[in-house]
């Protein structure tokens, strides 16, 4: 069974086009692309109103990335191209109603592309696909809740239910969701973090005591050196480019570490100033290290080894021994690990010369050691991701680049509230302190058995051990690894239900019964029984702020996320002496009062979040307080590791986004910065690797991935020569997710290794 219809990933009327990759990002092309998308999809009135409210104080939070807004002054156009595309997609005037589902069968919809699905418009009313049916049919909200409640009550054990959460879910809905799930009796709360930054939290928690970033926007602006490793801000979080430009103009230096040369790391033409609008770009990375796939750990070990050497040769200590003595543990063991690591091994693993690594180390120690390291999926989706991120931490600890201005760690989150969801308790391994707080406030016994993460949930469904699946947002099937295996798992459930705004492939691959539960978008006004409501989000730097939709809802039959959770909880577990579910749905201030009573850092929540820019959550690392078992920041000293192919003739594939998508949402078929037009079924390859294999540009290929449990195949990918290290390859997700083995996961975090897949190629 193949879930993705590859034939519709490019238009037959408009063949693939290729241009030279760009050497800078944004500028007037971004403005033109943004306006074209918004005006053609949302319309001039609805679209303009949405853009003017986007990321403004008193407006709504961008539903795409989690990059923070300035604390003080904000531009009238405080958004990027991808934010505009997200708004165009959500604020579209097109609708999908009962007539649409009467016209198209599930089989017919399966033949359409993900891009086509998104273009059809907003879902407007709850729908049900009953066992054996070929078409979705309308269902009332009450009947939908009753259907789910009856199934949940009939399960042999609460652990037979899975409650997934996307990173776009609001704080209020996420808190209610986890409260309901634990009242029901399970910790089966997998979320999108399990597939992206779980490795960051797994590494940072034991190392520095917090799984989040430790810097602010102002820190980025005044840093001496910012290392961007394993990330592509030009496509994935474009507003970050303005902060990088600010740093450069203040005299800071940007270093990029990435296998592919990406336009957004090379230069930025800020479209909100005259030079940028004229496509005059500010150069960003003055040093660009095209590392081998998964060679990042070796680079940071090389940086540390250089710092040790410079310290020995200098009359003034380069290493911050006072900081290390007062605040850290494990330094001697790490020093020995560095001494035991040879430069030959570092160069072999990284593919970078000793001279380039030493040059980077010298940048770091040249001034005031104001170092910030930013990373994303390029570090987190490998088998050794946790060790790699801890190696980043080691370098910062050596020079005391934590807990002071202009220095620190910056895992750059994707979804707009993925960090807030974890803060609200969306976690399958909830800390004991959170359980105790829930029990104190709500007077029930919170279950302690760890729940399923994403990979574990897929296995449980596949084995028939989980029979009910509810997703709060997202596109679980397309986001998950091993697409065909995940599809089989979902189809073995009794009920699969999705709280969504748009049609996606997850709605077409269902259990015996499938439910579509359409919700309000971030852009839309939320009116409940007690009046207009707002929600809150937490961004990548721990700022909690309000988000108030202004647009008229596209349908009167939509419910808010919080109302959907509250109504289901009311049906399943009912009210208790401390919980009135429907009252929560009527007035979100009551939810925030409950959050305040439960979670530290939310004192006076309803008052503080009404301030224009919101408020920062406590971040003890900034005060050099380490919430670790030993009360110290901890060095780690693992042996150097790297993903190794079992067959040297094969390549290592990484999945990545195009510039015309956000996560699994496909806005268009172009990848402007990489020079690709009208195609998604492509694979980027090193030109010498192509020549060696007799592969010509734009030839169709069959890709086979190799793992311990066998092979996986995907056909029809077009070969595109691209500047990248020998032995590597790259293809877009979700199209290439079918190649990611379900059991190929990171140590400790269990994150799918979507950046390191062993493949072979065959010309079709």
XYZ file of C-alpha atoms in Angstrom:
764
model
C 0.000 0.000 0.000
C 1.442 3.371 -1.039
C -0.192 6.358 0.598
C 1.249 9.217 -1.460
C 0.226 9.632 -5.073
C 3.493 10.742 -6.625
C 2.016 11.388 -10.051
C 0.338 14.600 -8.942
C 3.319 16.279 -7.296
C 4.049 18.393 -10.354
C 1.776 19.810 -13.003
C 1.862 18.113 -16.394
C 1.064 21.471 -17.969
C 4.106 23.121 -16.433
C 7.241 20.951 -16.414
C 10.083 21.171 -13.922
C 12.158 24.325 -14.212
C 15.672 24.811 -12.874
C 17.675 27.918 -12.103
C 20.876 28.583 -10.220
C 20.333 28.519 -6.433
C 19.974 31.946 -4.824
C 22.748 33.504 -2.783
C 20.466 35.620 -0.588
C 16.953 35.417 0.830
C 13.854 37.667 0.980
C 13.907 41.024 -0.851
C 11.200 42.011 -3.322
C 10.581 38.421 -4.540
C 9.405 37.551 -1.025
C 7.053 40.533 -0.962
C 5.629 39.677 -4.381
C 5.192 36.024 -3.436
C 3.483 36.955 -0.152
C 1.019 39.368 -1.723
C 0.239 37.037 -4.603
C -0.520 34.186 -2.222
C -2.670 36.260 0.127
C -4.643 38.142 -2.511
C -5.350 35.100 -4.660
C -6.388 32.901 -1.732
C -7.824 35.069 1.049
C -8.834 38.043 -1.103
C -7.870 41.722 -0.762
C -10.175 42.614 2.164
C -9.931 39.493 4.322
C -6.268 38.979 3.424
C -5.158 42.548 4.150
C -6.996 42.631 7.472
C -5.338 39.384 8.514
C -1.846 40.590 7.587
C -2.234 43.856 9.498
C -3.221 41.938 12.661
C -0.496 39.316 12.287
C 2.042 39.333 15.163
C 0.811 42.702 16.377
C 0.166 43.497 20.028
C -3.515 42.789 20.471
C -3.548 40.801 17.210
C -3.001 37.103 16.608
C 0.111 34.971 16.718
C 1.479 33.633 13.444
C 0.356 30.020 13.002
C 3.636 28.974 11.431
C 6.983 29.229 13.254
C 7.712 30.089 16.880
C 10.226 32.902 16.298
C 9.588 35.669 18.864
C 8.263 39.139 18.176
C 10.153 42.232 19.355
C 9.313 43.207 22.945
C 8.850 46.870 22.061
C 8.390 48.387 18.610
C 6.855 46.248 15.897
C 6.680 47.030 12.218
C 3.309 47.317 10.517
C 4.332 44.249 8.502
C 5.711 42.078 11.310
C 5.672 38.879 9.297
C 7.671 36.924 6.742
C 6.847 35.257 3.446
C 6.035 31.931 5.100
C 3.852 33.653 7.679
C 1.925 35.324 4.861
C 1.501 31.965 3.135
C 0.223 30.434 6.379
C -2.307 33.242 6.716
C -3.379 32.884 3.087
C -3.927 29.177 3.632
C -5.967 29.639 6.802
C -7.872 32.799 5.844
C -8.883 31.475 2.434
C -12.405 32.219 1.304
C -12.730 28.749 -0.224
C -14.686 26.168 1.749
C -15.137 22.416 1.926
C -18.636 21.363 2.938
C -20.918 18.330 2.646
C -21.229 18.839 -1.115
C -17.478 18.446 -1.537
C -17.447 15.111 0.258
C -20.508 13.950 -1.653
C -18.637 14.687 -4.881
C -15.310 13.075 -3.977
C -14.865 9.553 -2.636
C -11.971 8.663 -0.357
C -10.287 6.823 -3.226
C -10.586 9.872 -5.466
C -9.193 12.176 -2.781
C -6.287 9.787 -2.210
C -5.284 10.288 -5.840
C -4.889 14.033 -5.317
C -1.661 15.641 -4.127
C -1.061 17.247 -0.762
C -0.870 20.608 -2.534
C -4.304 20.032 -4.114
C -5.743 19.096 -0.715
C -4.617 22.381 0.852
C -5.944 24.415 -2.073
C -9.541 23.202 -1.644
C -10.304 25.486 1.306
C -11.439 25.409 4.920
C -13.393 22.560 6.471
C -16.735 23.866 7.721
C -18.624 21.146 9.632
C -17.995 17.834 11.414
C -17.957 14.795 9.142
C -17.896 11.031 9.682
C -16.595 8.200 7.526
C -18.399 5.119 8.756
C -17.029 1.598 8.441
C -17.286 0.411 4.845
C -18.361 3.809 3.499
C -16.750 5.403 0.454
C -17.634 9.026 1.295
C -17.597 11.227 4.367
C -21.046 12.285 5.564
C -22.236 15.084 7.842
C -22.606 14.437 11.577
C -23.712 16.735 14.388
C -21.208 17.828 16.992
C -23.152 16.076 19.744
C -23.248 12.816 17.807
C -19.526 13.081 17.075
C -18.728 13.561 20.759
C -21.059 10.687 21.695
C -19.395 8.418 19.141
C -15.945 9.117 20.588
C -17.130 8.951 24.193
C -18.809 5.569 23.684
C -15.620 4.171 22.178
C -13.412 5.550 24.944
C -15.704 4.156 27.620
C -15.735 0.725 25.955
C -11.955 0.264 25.872
C -10.503 -2.353 28.198
C -7.992 0.173 29.557
C -7.333 3.915 29.052
C -3.911 3.049 27.620
C -5.707 1.754 24.522
C -6.321 5.396 23.554
C -3.773 7.772 22.006
C -4.114 11.576 22.234
C -1.727 13.315 19.825
C -0.997 17.062 19.854
C 0.274 19.346 17.123
C 2.441 22.351 17.948
C -0.212 24.840 16.828
C -2.539 23.990 19.713
C -3.016 26.926 22.121
C -1.884 26.853 25.742
C -5.490 26.779 26.904
C -6.509 23.867 24.681
C -3.299 21.960 25.476
C -3.800 22.322 29.219
C -7.397 21.094 28.988
C -6.320 18.254 26.702
C -3.719 16.868 29.091
C -6.047 17.411 32.067
C -8.784 15.426 30.312
C -6.372 12.684 29.208
C -5.015 12.175 32.712
C -8.489 12.311 34.220
C -9.375 9.607 31.734
C -6.414 7.607 33.029
C -3.474 7.606 30.612
C -0.281 9.477 29.735
C -0.520 8.563 26.053
C 0.175 12.124 24.908
C 2.594 11.926 21.977
C 3.226 15.206 20.240
C 5.137 16.713 17.360
C 8.088 17.408 19.696
C 8.743 13.666 19.623
C 9.580 14.071 15.926
C 11.576 17.304 16.070
C 13.157 18.881 19.188
C 12.773 15.958 21.621
C 16.518 15.434 21.286
C 17.105 19.027 22.391
C 15.106 18.561 25.574
C 16.721 15.183 26.244
C 20.170 16.755 25.921
C 19.611 20.089 27.644
C 17.661 18.868 30.672
C 20.483 16.796 32.232
C 23.125 19.246 30.974
C 21.768 22.628 32.098
C 18.422 21.851 33.764
C 15.990 23.246 31.198
C 14.922 21.881 27.823
C 14.443 25.305 26.250
C 16.598 28.033 24.802
C 18.476 30.389 27.100
C 18.667 33.590 25.037
C 16.538 36.579 24.038
C 16.316 38.532 20.794
C 18.541 41.225 22.283
C 21.183 38.587 23.030
C 21.224 37.609 19.359
C 21.603 41.222 18.307
C 24.681 41.769 20.473
C 26.475 38.412 20.183
C 30.072 38.230 18.940
C 29.480 34.942 17.115
C 26.283 33.124 16.173
C 26.676 29.572 14.925
C 23.734 28.361 12.840
C 24.092 24.596 12.667
C 21.686 22.109 11.129
C 19.085 24.719 10.259
C 17.829 26.707 7.283
C 16.272 29.924 8.614
C 15.540 31.365 5.172
C 12.834 28.763 4.631
C 11.929 27.467 8.079
C 11.892 30.628 10.246
C 12.596 33.609 7.966
C 12.065 36.296 10.611
C 15.253 35.031 12.233
C 17.142 36.567 9.306
C 16.411 40.069 10.588
C 18.061 39.158 13.908
C 21.097 37.721 12.121
C 21.357 40.896 10.037
C 21.089 42.998 13.207
C 23.959 41.012 14.726
C 26.150 41.508 11.647
C 25.488 45.248 11.588
C 26.499 45.387 15.266
C 29.849 43.781 14.421
C 28.953 40.167 15.125
C 29.891 37.237 12.912
C 27.659 34.464 11.590
C 28.983 30.961 10.997
C 26.904 28.422 9.062
C 27.353 24.670 9.429
C 25.187 22.811 6.928
C 25.658 20.165 4.218
C 23.767 22.273 1.659
C 24.496 25.891 0.831
C 21.288 27.710 1.757
C 20.393 31.198 0.544
C 19.121 32.331 3.953
C 22.509 31.650 5.530
C 24.440 33.484 2.828
C 22.658 36.830 2.709
C 19.484 38.718 3.565
C 17.757 41.574 1.758
C 15.397 42.963 4.387
C 12.210 43.787 2.467
C 11.163 46.412 5.018
C 14.002 48.792 4.241
C 14.956 50.489 0.994
C 18.141 48.537 0.263
C 16.411 45.243 0.901
C 13.435 46.184 -1.237
C 15.930 46.903 -4.027
C 17.371 43.401 -3.513
C 20.631 44.658 -2.026
C 21.499 41.965 0.490
C 23.518 42.069 3.691
C 26.060 39.208 3.664
C 25.458 36.898 6.628
C 27.717 33.863 7.105
C 31.350 34.867 6.666
C 32.351 31.260 7.260
C 30.338 28.384 5.781
C 31.276 24.817 6.704
C 29.617 22.268 4.418
C 29.798 19.441 6.894
C 29.208 15.808 6.048
C 25.757 14.595 7.058
C 25.917 13.965 10.843
C 29.461 15.299 11.091
C 28.445 18.166 13.410
C 29.546 16.448 16.614
C 33.059 16.186 15.200
C 33.172 19.915 14.438
C 32.256 20.872 17.996
C 34.765 18.363 19.388
C 37.332 20.035 17.128
C 36.344 23.473 18.456
C 36.823 22.220 22.013
C 40.152 20.619 21.153
C 41.334 23.923 19.678
C 40.206 25.849 22.767
C 42.227 23.467 24.964
C 45.275 24.025 22.751
C 44.889 27.814 22.764
C 44.497 27.782 26.552
C 47.745 25.869 26.993
C 49.601 28.260 24.689
C 48.195 31.479 26.169
C 49.457 33.404 29.150
C 45.832 34.335 29.901
C 43.376 31.493 30.391
C 41.053 31.029 27.420
C 38.928 28.525 29.324
C 36.619 30.043 31.955
C 37.952 28.000 34.857
C 36.189 30.131 37.466
C 32.827 29.383 35.880
C 33.708 25.706 35.511
C 34.788 25.392 39.145
C 31.705 27.137 40.548
C 28.994 25.950 38.211
C 29.901 22.695 36.485
C 30.726 19.029 36.904
C 32.490 16.538 34.642
C 35.087 18.882 33.154
C 38.108 16.606 33.721
C 36.378 13.675 32.060
C 35.511 15.845 29.079
C 39.065 17.173 28.837
C 40.293 13.586 28.667
C 37.731 12.723 25.976
C 38.998 15.628 23.883
C 42.600 14.558 24.400
C 41.712 11.037 23.287
C 40.048 12.290 20.083
C 42.470 12.624 17.181
C 42.357 15.350 14.572
C 42.381 12.643 11.933
C 39.074 11.324 13.285
C 37.577 14.831 13.526
C 38.524 15.672 9.925
C 37.315 12.305 8.606
C 33.935 12.525 10.367
C 33.229 16.172 9.608
C 34.725 16.512 6.151
C 36.074 19.899 7.295
C 39.759 20.799 7.453
C 41.545 21.413 10.733
C 42.338 24.947 9.566
C 38.644 25.804 9.111
C 37.678 24.383 12.504
C 40.513 26.248 14.216
C 39.457 29.419 12.418
C 35.972 29.027 13.895
C 37.327 28.364 17.373
C 39.503 31.470 17.167
C 36.446 33.574 16.247
C 34.706 32.315 19.373
C 37.513 33.213 21.758
C 38.755 36.369 19.993
C 36.499 38.875 21.768
C 34.281 38.455 24.820
C 33.212 34.857 24.094
C 29.678 36.041 23.445
C 28.698 32.873 21.637
C 25.183 31.777 20.686
C 24.588 28.445 18.981
C 21.305 27.949 17.118
C 20.144 24.611 15.761
C 17.129 22.752 14.435
C 16.322 19.402 12.814
C 19.764 19.001 11.258
C 21.028 18.189 14.756
C 17.980 16.604 16.357
C 17.054 13.876 13.849
C 20.100 11.613 14.085
C 20.890 8.551 16.159
C 23.521 10.495 18.124
C 21.494 13.725 18.341
C 21.533 13.912 22.131
C 25.305 13.442 22.286
C 25.782 16.034 19.521
C 23.727 18.680 21.317
C 25.554 17.921 24.568
C 28.786 18.516 22.673
C 27.443 21.969 21.754
C 26.737 22.527 25.462
C 30.288 21.406 26.335
C 31.789 24.158 24.183
C 29.576 26.782 25.832
C 30.470 25.536 29.310
C 34.192 25.662 28.553
C 34.074 29.417 27.932
C 31.262 30.291 30.336
C 28.923 31.225 27.473
C 25.767 30.558 29.472
C 23.873 32.715 31.921
C 25.185 36.034 30.678
C 24.216 38.599 28.080
C 24.755 37.858 24.405
C 25.568 34.203 24.989
C 23.668 30.962 25.250
C 21.804 28.146 23.557
C 19.025 28.588 21.016
C 17.127 25.519 19.789
C 14.903 27.086 17.134
C 11.399 25.616 17.376
C 9.162 25.018 14.405
C 5.457 25.055 15.262
C 4.166 28.277 16.767
C 3.292 26.821 20.176
C 5.118 23.519 20.333
C 7.125 24.806 23.308
C 3.979 25.997 25.061
C 2.304 22.618 24.645
C 5.140 20.947 26.554
C 4.963 23.623 29.247
C 1.224 22.869 29.580
C 1.899 19.186 30.278
C 1.686 17.624 26.820
C 4.323 15.026 27.608
C 4.183 11.264 27.840
C 6.841 11.259 30.588
C 5.464 14.013 32.823
C 7.701 14.980 35.779
C 6.499 13.895 39.217
C 6.202 17.515 40.349
C 3.600 18.171 37.637
C 1.602 15.073 38.650
C 1.603 16.215 42.263
C 0.454 19.685 41.292
C -2.417 18.284 39.198
C -3.500 16.140 42.114
C -3.356 19.032 44.564
C -5.387 21.394 42.366
C -7.878 18.981 40.793
C -8.225 16.230 43.442
C -7.736 13.156 41.256
C -5.049 10.481 40.976
C -2.833 11.342 38.028
C -1.536 8.174 36.309
C 2.224 7.632 36.638
C 2.913 4.989 33.985
C 4.768 6.590 31.094
C 2.693 6.899 27.954
C 3.541 6.380 24.305
C 5.652 8.791 22.307
C 4.986 9.007 18.548
C 6.999 5.961 17.505
C 5.682 3.892 20.410
C 2.104 4.967 19.603
C 2.492 3.872 15.976
C 3.764 0.476 17.104
C 0.927 0.137 19.633
C -1.697 0.899 16.987
C -0.016 -1.456 14.532
C -0.122 -4.290 17.070
C -3.741 -3.571 17.998
C -2.788 -2.455 21.497
C -4.108 1.064 20.860
C -7.564 1.319 19.274
C -8.554 4.989 19.507
C -6.572 7.887 18.024
C -7.376 11.588 18.437
C -5.159 14.284 16.932
C -5.349 17.884 18.105
C -4.221 19.513 14.884
C -1.460 18.529 12.513
C -1.179 15.937 9.770
C -0.012 12.917 11.719
C 0.281 10.464 8.852
C 2.443 12.755 6.739
C 4.542 14.028 9.637
C 5.322 10.568 11.002
C 8.097 8.275 9.738
C 7.599 5.150 7.638
C 4.418 6.383 5.955
C 3.051 3.034 4.828
C 3.660 1.414 8.217
C 2.005 4.370 9.973
C -0.975 4.134 7.615
C -1.424 0.451 8.441
C -1.299 1.342 12.140
C -4.007 3.992 11.856
C -6.239 1.677 9.827
C -6.196 -0.896 12.636
C -7.860 1.568 15.052
C -11.588 1.538 15.758
C -11.799 5.344 15.567
C -9.397 7.976 14.267
C -10.432 11.612 14.767
C -8.721 14.861 13.794
C -9.228 18.430 15.020
C -8.231 20.385 11.908
C -8.843 23.453 9.767
C -7.897 22.052 6.326
C -8.095 18.805 4.400
C -4.983 16.647 4.611
C -4.036 13.038 3.917
C -4.436 11.963 7.541
C -8.195 12.444 7.136
C -8.221 9.900 4.307
C -6.380 7.052 6.033
C -8.702 6.245 8.901
C -9.609 3.593 11.405
C -12.844 1.670 11.004
C -14.536 5.013 11.646
C -13.025 8.377 10.769
C -14.033 11.760 12.173
C -13.263 15.287 10.980
C -13.655 17.883 13.740
C -13.187 21.347 12.164
C -11.960 24.096 14.478
C -11.500 27.852 14.434
C -8.277 29.110 12.948
C -5.785 31.369 14.711
C -7.007 34.277 12.544
C -10.708 33.986 13.489
C -12.669 35.593 16.304
C -13.623 33.221 19.101
C -16.970 34.076 20.681
C -18.162 31.845 23.528
C -21.121 32.110 25.908
C -19.311 34.590 28.142
C -18.163 36.760 25.250
C -15.077 37.181 23.049
C -12.099 35.023 24.030
C -8.382 35.052 23.327
C -5.758 32.330 23.569
C -2.080 32.354 24.529
C 1.109 30.913 23.047
C 4.743 30.523 24.111
C 7.464 31.286 21.594
C 11.000 29.923 21.191
C 12.377 32.267 23.853
C 9.866 31.515 26.593
C 7.612 34.546 26.125
C 3.916 33.906 26.798
C 1.637 36.290 24.925
C -1.975 36.624 23.876
C -3.422 35.889 20.460
C -6.792 37.310 19.408
C -8.331 36.393 16.072
C -10.164 39.198 14.255
C -11.658 37.635 11.145
C -15.232 36.415 10.912
C -15.180 32.601 11.162
C -15.524 30.916 7.793
C -18.421 28.817 9.154
C -20.873 29.040 12.046
C -20.388 25.333 12.683
C -16.757 25.589 13.739
C -15.790 25.039 17.372
C -12.672 26.248 19.133
C -9.999 23.761 20.142
C -10.723 24.377 23.815
C -14.466 23.887 23.324
C -13.894 20.617 21.467
C -11.725 19.248 24.275
C -14.116 20.462 26.976
C -17.188 18.945 25.309
C -15.478 15.598 24.792
C -14.218 15.564 28.389
C -17.707 16.398 29.622
C -19.055 13.353 27.753
C -16.270 10.973 28.790
C -15.253 11.753 32.373
C -17.902 14.293 33.419
C -17.590 17.121 35.909
C -15.853 16.665 39.234
C -15.871 18.728 42.424
C -13.010 20.813 40.989
C -13.658 20.710 37.230
C -16.560 22.127 35.258
C -15.550 21.340 31.691
C -18.183 23.426 29.920
C -17.435 26.420 32.132
C -13.832 26.214 30.867
C -15.185 26.287 27.311
C -17.301 29.359 28.043
C -14.536 31.447 29.629
C -10.839 30.917 28.928
C -9.886 33.067 31.917
C -10.958 30.080 34.020
C -8.519 27.861 32.133
C -5.752 30.384 32.741
C -6.638 30.479 36.438
C -6.224 26.697 36.485
C -2.885 26.954 34.680
C -1.736 29.538 37.218
C -2.682 27.243 40.099
C -0.856 24.294 38.529
C 2.292 25.452 36.740
C 5.075 27.571 38.299
C 5.866 30.797 36.479
C 2.252 31.686 35.652
C 1.525 33.852 38.687
C -1.111 36.524 37.889
C -1.472 34.897 34.474
C -4.644 36.682 33.415
C -3.226 40.066 34.377
C 0.267 39.713 32.944
C -0.770 38.141 29.642
C -2.997 41.130 28.926
C 0.070 43.364 28.813
C 0.969 44.211 25.201
C 4.033 41.976 24.815
C 3.130 39.320 27.376
C 5.757 38.067 29.835
C 8.838 35.868 30.073
C 8.636 32.552 31.868
C 11.370 31.868 34.432
C 14.596 30.574 32.900
C 17.012 29.684 35.662
C 19.955 29.197 33.319
C 19.955 32.963 32.781
C 20.645 33.323 36.518
C 23.146 30.442 36.436
C 20.873 28.247 38.503
C 20.991 24.643 37.310
C 17.883 22.529 37.875
C 19.774 19.256 37.534
C 20.013 16.461 40.148
C 23.478 17.613 41.236
C 22.689 21.330 40.958
C 25.450 21.793 38.387
C 25.758 22.317 34.671
C 27.118 18.997 33.452
C 29.759 18.269 30.875
C 29.321 14.990 29.021
C 32.133 12.912 27.581
C 30.856 10.405 25.014
C 33.098 8.991 22.335
C 32.830 10.709 18.992
C 30.166 9.048 16.839
C 28.719 9.380 13.348
C 26.161 7.556 11.198
C 27.935 4.915 9.137
C 26.538 3.195 6.080
C 26.613 -0.594 6.008
C 27.442 -0.447 2.298
C 29.990 2.188 1.293
C 28.559 2.390 -2.228
C 25.300 3.830 -0.908
C 24.348 7.415 -0.014
C 22.954 9.082 3.111
C 19.611 10.814 2.537
C 18.208 13.634 4.625
C 14.659 14.920 4.324
C 14.023 18.663 4.242
C 11.434 21.300 3.372
C 11.000 23.254 0.184
C 10.530 27.005 0.381
C 6.867 26.561 -0.594
C 5.824 24.515 2.415
C 5.557 24.685 6.171
C 5.957 21.319 7.847
C 3.535 19.063 5.935
C 1.450 21.909 4.464
C 2.305 22.457 0.808
C 1.652 26.042 -0.317
C 3.068 25.637 -3.805
C 5.341 23.558 -6.018
C 8.385 25.855 -6.116
C 11.598 25.990 -4.123
C 12.747 29.453 -5.145
C 15.960 29.609 -3.141
C 17.223 26.242 -4.426
C 16.214 27.098 -7.998
C 13.446 24.504 -8.375
C 10.131 25.285 -10.065
C 6.950 23.232 -10.330
C 8.197 20.003 -8.776
C 8.449 18.226 -5.448
C 9.419 14.719 -6.527
C 13.134 15.490 -6.694
C 16.331 14.309 -5.044
C 19.365 16.598 -4.684
C 22.667 14.833 -5.373
C 26.346 15.694 -5.527
C 27.315 16.016 -9.236
C 30.297 13.675 -8.825
C 28.097 11.051 -7.160
C 25.728 11.323 -10.119
C 28.542 10.915 -12.624
C 29.936 7.921 -10.771
C 26.518 6.212 -10.923
C 25.749 7.178 -14.498
C 22.836 9.387 -13.445
C 21.980 12.329 -15.684
C 20.214 15.502 -14.502
C 16.423 15.167 -14.265
C 16.501 11.403 -14.804
C 13.787 9.549 -12.895
C 15.082 7.424 -10.041
C 13.847 4.698 -7.768
C 15.099 5.257 -4.214
C 15.543 2.281 -1.887
C 16.257 2.776 1.810
C 18.044 0.017 3.709
C 17.498 -0.889 7.345
C 17.778 -3.913 9.631
C 14.172 -4.935 8.889
C 14.478 -4.754 5.106
C 13.989 -2.243 2.305
C 11.581 0.587 1.545
C 11.027 2.064 -1.901
C 9.909 5.304 -3.534
C 9.784 5.879 -7.283
C 9.715 8.781 -9.685
C 12.177 11.190 -8.036
C 14.033 13.474 -10.450
C 17.813 13.749 -10.008
C 18.990 17.342 -9.433
C 22.730 18.139 -9.189
C 23.457 20.354 -6.194
C 26.465 21.621 -4.261
C 26.736 19.249 -1.282
C 29.281 16.816 0.210
C 30.022 13.555 -1.578
C 27.938 10.654 -0.357
C 24.917 12.736 0.642
C 21.447 13.266 -0.790
C 18.365 15.298 0.107
C 14.650 15.036 -0.720
C 11.499 16.792 0.431
C 9.235 15.485 3.133
C 6.523 14.269 3.400
C 7.180 12.631 0.015
C 10.377 10.944 1.255
C 9.028 9.966 4.697
C 8.059 6.573 3.282
C 11.811 5.819 3.304
C 12.339 6.564 7.019
C 12.391 3.259 8.974
C 10.036 3.218 11.950
C 12.723 1.803 14.252
C 15.578 4.045 13.166
C 15.485 6.505 16.055
C 17.757 8.670 18.165
C 19.274 7.279 21.322
C 17.435 8.475 24.456
C 14.942 10.783 22.677
C 13.515 8.141 20.273
C 13.185 10.788 17.551
C 12.979 9.357 14.015
C 16.306 9.747 12.202
C 14.942 11.595 9.200
C 18.312 13.229 8.512
C 20.282 9.982 8.106
C 18.767 7.294 5.864
C 20.954 4.828 3.987
C 19.802 4.656 0.359
C 20.658 3.246 -3.035
C 19.483 4.620 -6.392
C 18.267 2.990 -9.580
C 17.559 4.725 -12.876
C 13.976 4.067 -13.980
